[in-house]
């Protein structure tokens, strides 16, 4: 039996309305995992205060700052996250071999930011790894004159318990332990060069 066209049109309208209603009530997609800073914007120059302080015992004319760690915050935590890790790497440092300025892990999942200057020293909010400079806290740039270096900050969400890893891991050692435990990552790049 053939249905009249008005019934077919009415049925199509009902299906379209149902689809629109379903779409309106669907959960919004989760916000992407993101890292940001109020100290500098992604891809811009960082202020002089974030650069490292020259050590009087071994003076370095490229260390022109106060070693004030930048403010960092992250959002859009991936499901299953138990802890975070933060790293800061200068890929152009040491003639392109790279400098690991900060390796921190075991950051509890309920911590989603660090205030400016907060990680210029060890705190109980993270487990300190071992930077190229041999310390477990933020170590700012000592960039030579010339082209700016790209300081890459990376937040990594992990399913590792905050107390699972021992302190003092270098970046390669930490990355080896992280294998299979990363839930997501986000990055932020700050530029720095020694002012003339």
Short mmCIF file of C-alpha atoms in Angstrom, two decimals:
data_model
loop_
_atom_site.label_atom_id
_atom_site.label_comp_id
_atom_site.label_asym_id
_atom_site.label_seq_id
_atom_site.Cartn_x
_atom_site.Cartn_y
_atom_site.Cartn_z
CA UNK A 1 0.00 0.00 0.00
CA UNK A 2 1.33 3.40 -0.93
CA UNK A 3 1.33 6.07 1.80
CA UNK A 4 0.21 9.59 0.91
CA UNK A 5 3.07 12.05 0.49
CA UNK A 6 1.88 14.18 3.46
CA UNK A 7 2.47 11.17 5.77
CA UNK A 8 5.97 10.69 4.37
CA UNK A 9 6.79 14.40 4.82
CA UNK A 10 5.42 14.39 8.37
CA UNK A 11 7.51 11.30 9.21
CA UNK A 12 10.66 12.92 7.83
CA UNK A 13 9.98 16.07 9.88
CA UNK A 14 9.57 14.00 13.07
CA UNK A 15 12.85 12.17 12.44
CA UNK A 16 14.67 15.47 11.77
CA UNK A 17 13.28 17.01 14.95
CA UNK A 18 14.32 13.96 16.98
CA UNK A 19 17.85 14.12 15.57
CA UNK A 20 18.11 17.84 16.37
CA UNK A 21 16.84 17.22 19.90
CA UNK A 22 19.36 14.41 20.43
CA UNK A 23 22.14 16.68 19.18
CA UNK A 24 21.11 19.50 21.53
CA UNK A 25 21.27 17.19 24.56
CA UNK A 26 24.50 15.39 23.65
CA UNK A 27 27.41 16.07 25.97
CA UNK A 28 29.76 18.76 24.73
CA UNK A 29 33.16 17.43 23.69
CA UNK A 30 35.78 17.59 26.45
CA UNK A 31 38.11 20.58 26.40
CA UNK A 32 41.55 19.73 24.98
CA UNK A 33 44.46 19.25 27.36
CA UNK A 34 46.24 22.61 27.39
CA UNK A 35 49.14 24.39 29.13
CA UNK A 36 49.25 28.17 29.58
CA UNK A 37 51.11 30.88 31.48
CA UNK A 38 50.32 34.39 32.69
CA UNK A 39 54.05 35.21 32.70
CA UNK A 40 54.34 34.94 28.90
CA UNK A 41 52.23 33.96 25.90
CA UNK A 42 53.00 30.92 23.77
CA UNK A 43 55.64 31.71 21.15
CA UNK A 44 56.69 35.07 22.68
CA UNK A 45 59.70 36.36 24.60
CA UNK A 46 59.83 35.52 28.29
CA UNK A 47 60.69 38.31 30.76
CA UNK A 48 64.28 38.70 31.97
CA UNK A 49 63.38 37.61 35.53
CA UNK A 50 62.89 33.96 34.38
CA UNK A 51 66.54 33.71 33.31
CA UNK A 52 68.96 32.08 35.73
CA UNK A 53 71.18 33.96 38.19
CA UNK A 54 74.92 33.98 37.60
CA UNK A 55 76.76 31.92 40.20
CA UNK A 56 79.52 34.01 41.85
CA UNK A 57 81.74 30.91 42.11
CA UNK A 58 81.49 30.22 38.36
CA UNK A 59 80.22 33.46 36.76
CA UNK A 60 78.28 33.15 33.51
CA UNK A 61 77.58 36.43 31.66
CA UNK A 62 74.58 34.77 29.95
CA UNK A 63 72.77 34.21 33.28
CA UNK A 64 71.14 37.65 33.57
CA UNK A 65 67.94 37.03 35.50
CA UNK A 66 66.51 36.16 38.92
CA UNK A 67 65.58 32.50 38.27
CA UNK A 68 61.87 33.23 38.85
CA UNK A 69 59.93 30.28 37.45
CA UNK A 70 57.00 31.30 35.21
CA UNK A 71 53.40 30.80 36.26
CA UNK A 72 52.04 27.62 34.67
CA UNK A 73 48.53 26.19 34.64
CA UNK A 74 46.86 23.35 32.78
CA UNK A 75 43.31 22.26 32.03
CA UNK A 76 41.39 19.55 30.18
CA UNK A 77 42.92 16.72 32.20
CA UNK A 78 42.66 13.41 30.30
CA UNK A 79 40.58 10.62 31.85
CA UNK A 80 42.54 8.18 34.00
CA UNK A 81 45.18 10.74 35.06
CA UNK A 82 46.77 10.03 38.46
CA UNK A 83 49.72 12.42 38.24
CA UNK A 84 51.40 14.97 36.00
CA UNK A 85 54.97 15.63 34.93
CA UNK A 86 56.46 18.92 33.75
CA UNK A 87 59.60 19.37 31.70
CA UNK A 88 61.44 22.38 30.31
CA UNK A 89 63.88 21.78 27.46
CA UNK A 90 66.03 24.13 25.36
CA UNK A 91 66.53 22.14 22.13
CA UNK A 92 69.12 24.64 20.80
CA UNK A 93 71.25 24.54 23.96
CA UNK A 94 74.73 22.96 24.03
CA UNK A 95 75.14 23.45 20.31
CA UNK A 96 71.91 21.63 19.47
CA UNK A 97 72.34 18.73 21.90
CA UNK A 98 69.69 20.29 24.12
CA UNK A 99 69.57 21.38 27.76
CA UNK A 100 67.05 19.90 30.20
CA UNK A 101 66.25 22.84 32.48
CA UNK A 102 63.62 21.17 34.62
CA UNK A 103 62.32 17.64 35.13
CA UNK A 104 59.44 17.29 37.61
CA UNK A 105 57.02 14.39 38.04
CA UNK A 106 54.70 12.92 40.66
CA UNK A 107 52.56 16.08 40.56
CA UNK A 108 49.23 14.95 42.10
CA UNK A 109 46.22 15.01 39.78
CA UNK A 110 44.49 17.65 41.91
CA UNK A 111 47.34 20.15 41.30
CA UNK A 112 46.64 22.14 38.12
CA UNK A 113 48.95 25.15 38.44
CA UNK A 114 52.15 26.57 39.86
CA UNK A 115 52.40 30.23 40.86
CA UNK A 116 55.19 32.42 39.52
CA UNK A 117 58.37 31.62 41.45
CA UNK A 118 56.84 28.56 43.17
CA UNK A 119 59.09 25.97 41.53
CA UNK A 120 62.32 27.98 41.70
CA UNK A 121 62.99 25.69 44.67
CA UNK A 122 61.94 22.17 45.61
CA UNK A 123 58.37 21.84 46.97
CA UNK A 124 56.26 18.91 48.14
CA UNK A 125 53.96 19.37 45.12
CA UNK A 126 56.29 17.39 42.85
CA UNK A 127 59.19 14.96 42.79
CA UNK A 128 62.32 16.61 41.44
CA UNK A 129 64.20 14.89 38.67
CA UNK A 130 67.71 15.90 37.62
CA UNK A 131 68.28 18.70 35.14
CA UNK A 132 71.36 19.18 32.97
CA UNK A 133 72.44 21.64 35.69
CA UNK A 134 72.14 18.81 38.26
CA UNK A 135 69.20 20.22 40.25
CA UNK A 136 65.63 19.02 40.86
CA UNK A 137 63.89 22.38 40.51
CA UNK A 138 63.42 25.08 37.86
CA UNK A 139 66.68 26.32 36.35
CA UNK A 140 66.16 29.31 34.06
CA UNK A 141 67.81 30.16 30.75
CA UNK A 142 71.40 31.29 30.35
CA UNK A 143 71.02 31.98 26.64
CA UNK A 144 74.02 33.36 24.73
CA UNK A 145 73.59 36.44 22.51
CA UNK A 146 72.33 35.88 18.99
CA UNK A 147 69.11 34.13 18.02
CA UNK A 148 66.51 33.43 20.72
CA UNK A 149 66.29 29.86 22.00
CA UNK A 150 62.91 28.09 22.17
CA UNK A 151 62.26 26.94 25.74
CA UNK A 152 59.67 24.19 25.51
CA UNK A 153 57.50 23.53 28.55
CA UNK A 154 55.58 20.25 28.42
CA UNK A 155 52.89 18.94 30.77
CA UNK A 156 52.34 15.19 30.62
CA UNK A 157 49.33 13.43 32.16
CA UNK A 158 50.19 9.95 33.47
CA UNK A 159 48.49 7.00 35.13
CA UNK A 160 51.42 6.67 37.55
CA UNK A 161 50.88 7.10 41.28
CA UNK A 162 52.47 10.41 42.44
CA UNK A 163 54.92 8.51 44.69
CA UNK A 164 55.75 5.74 42.20
CA UNK A 165 59.01 7.11 40.81
CA UNK A 166 62.15 7.92 42.82
CA UNK A 167 63.63 11.42 42.82
CA UNK A 168 66.64 12.33 40.70
CA UNK A 169 65.69 10.80 37.34
CA UNK A 170 67.18 12.51 34.30
CA UNK A 171 64.83 13.30 31.42
CA UNK A 172 65.82 10.17 29.42
CA UNK A 173 65.44 8.01 32.55
CA UNK A 174 62.03 9.52 33.28
CA UNK A 175 60.87 9.04 29.68
CA UNK A 176 61.90 5.35 29.85
CA UNK A 177 59.76 4.90 33.00
CA UNK A 178 56.89 6.79 31.36
CA UNK A 179 56.66 4.35 28.44
CA UNK A 180 53.06 3.10 28.27
CA UNK A 181 51.86 5.37 31.10
CA UNK A 182 51.25 8.70 29.29
CA UNK A 183 47.60 9.76 28.96
CA UNK A 184 48.26 12.96 27.00
CA UNK A 185 50.56 15.96 26.72
CA UNK A 186 50.40 19.69 26.01
CA UNK A 187 53.12 22.24 25.40
CA UNK A 188 54.05 25.89 25.56
CA UNK A 189 57.09 27.65 24.08
CA UNK A 190 58.81 30.72 25.53
CA UNK A 191 61.67 32.49 23.77
CA UNK A 192 64.72 33.99 25.44
CA UNK A 193 68.06 35.51 24.44
CA UNK A 194 70.56 37.51 26.45
CA UNK A 195 69.74 41.21 25.98
CA UNK A 196 72.45 43.34 24.35
#
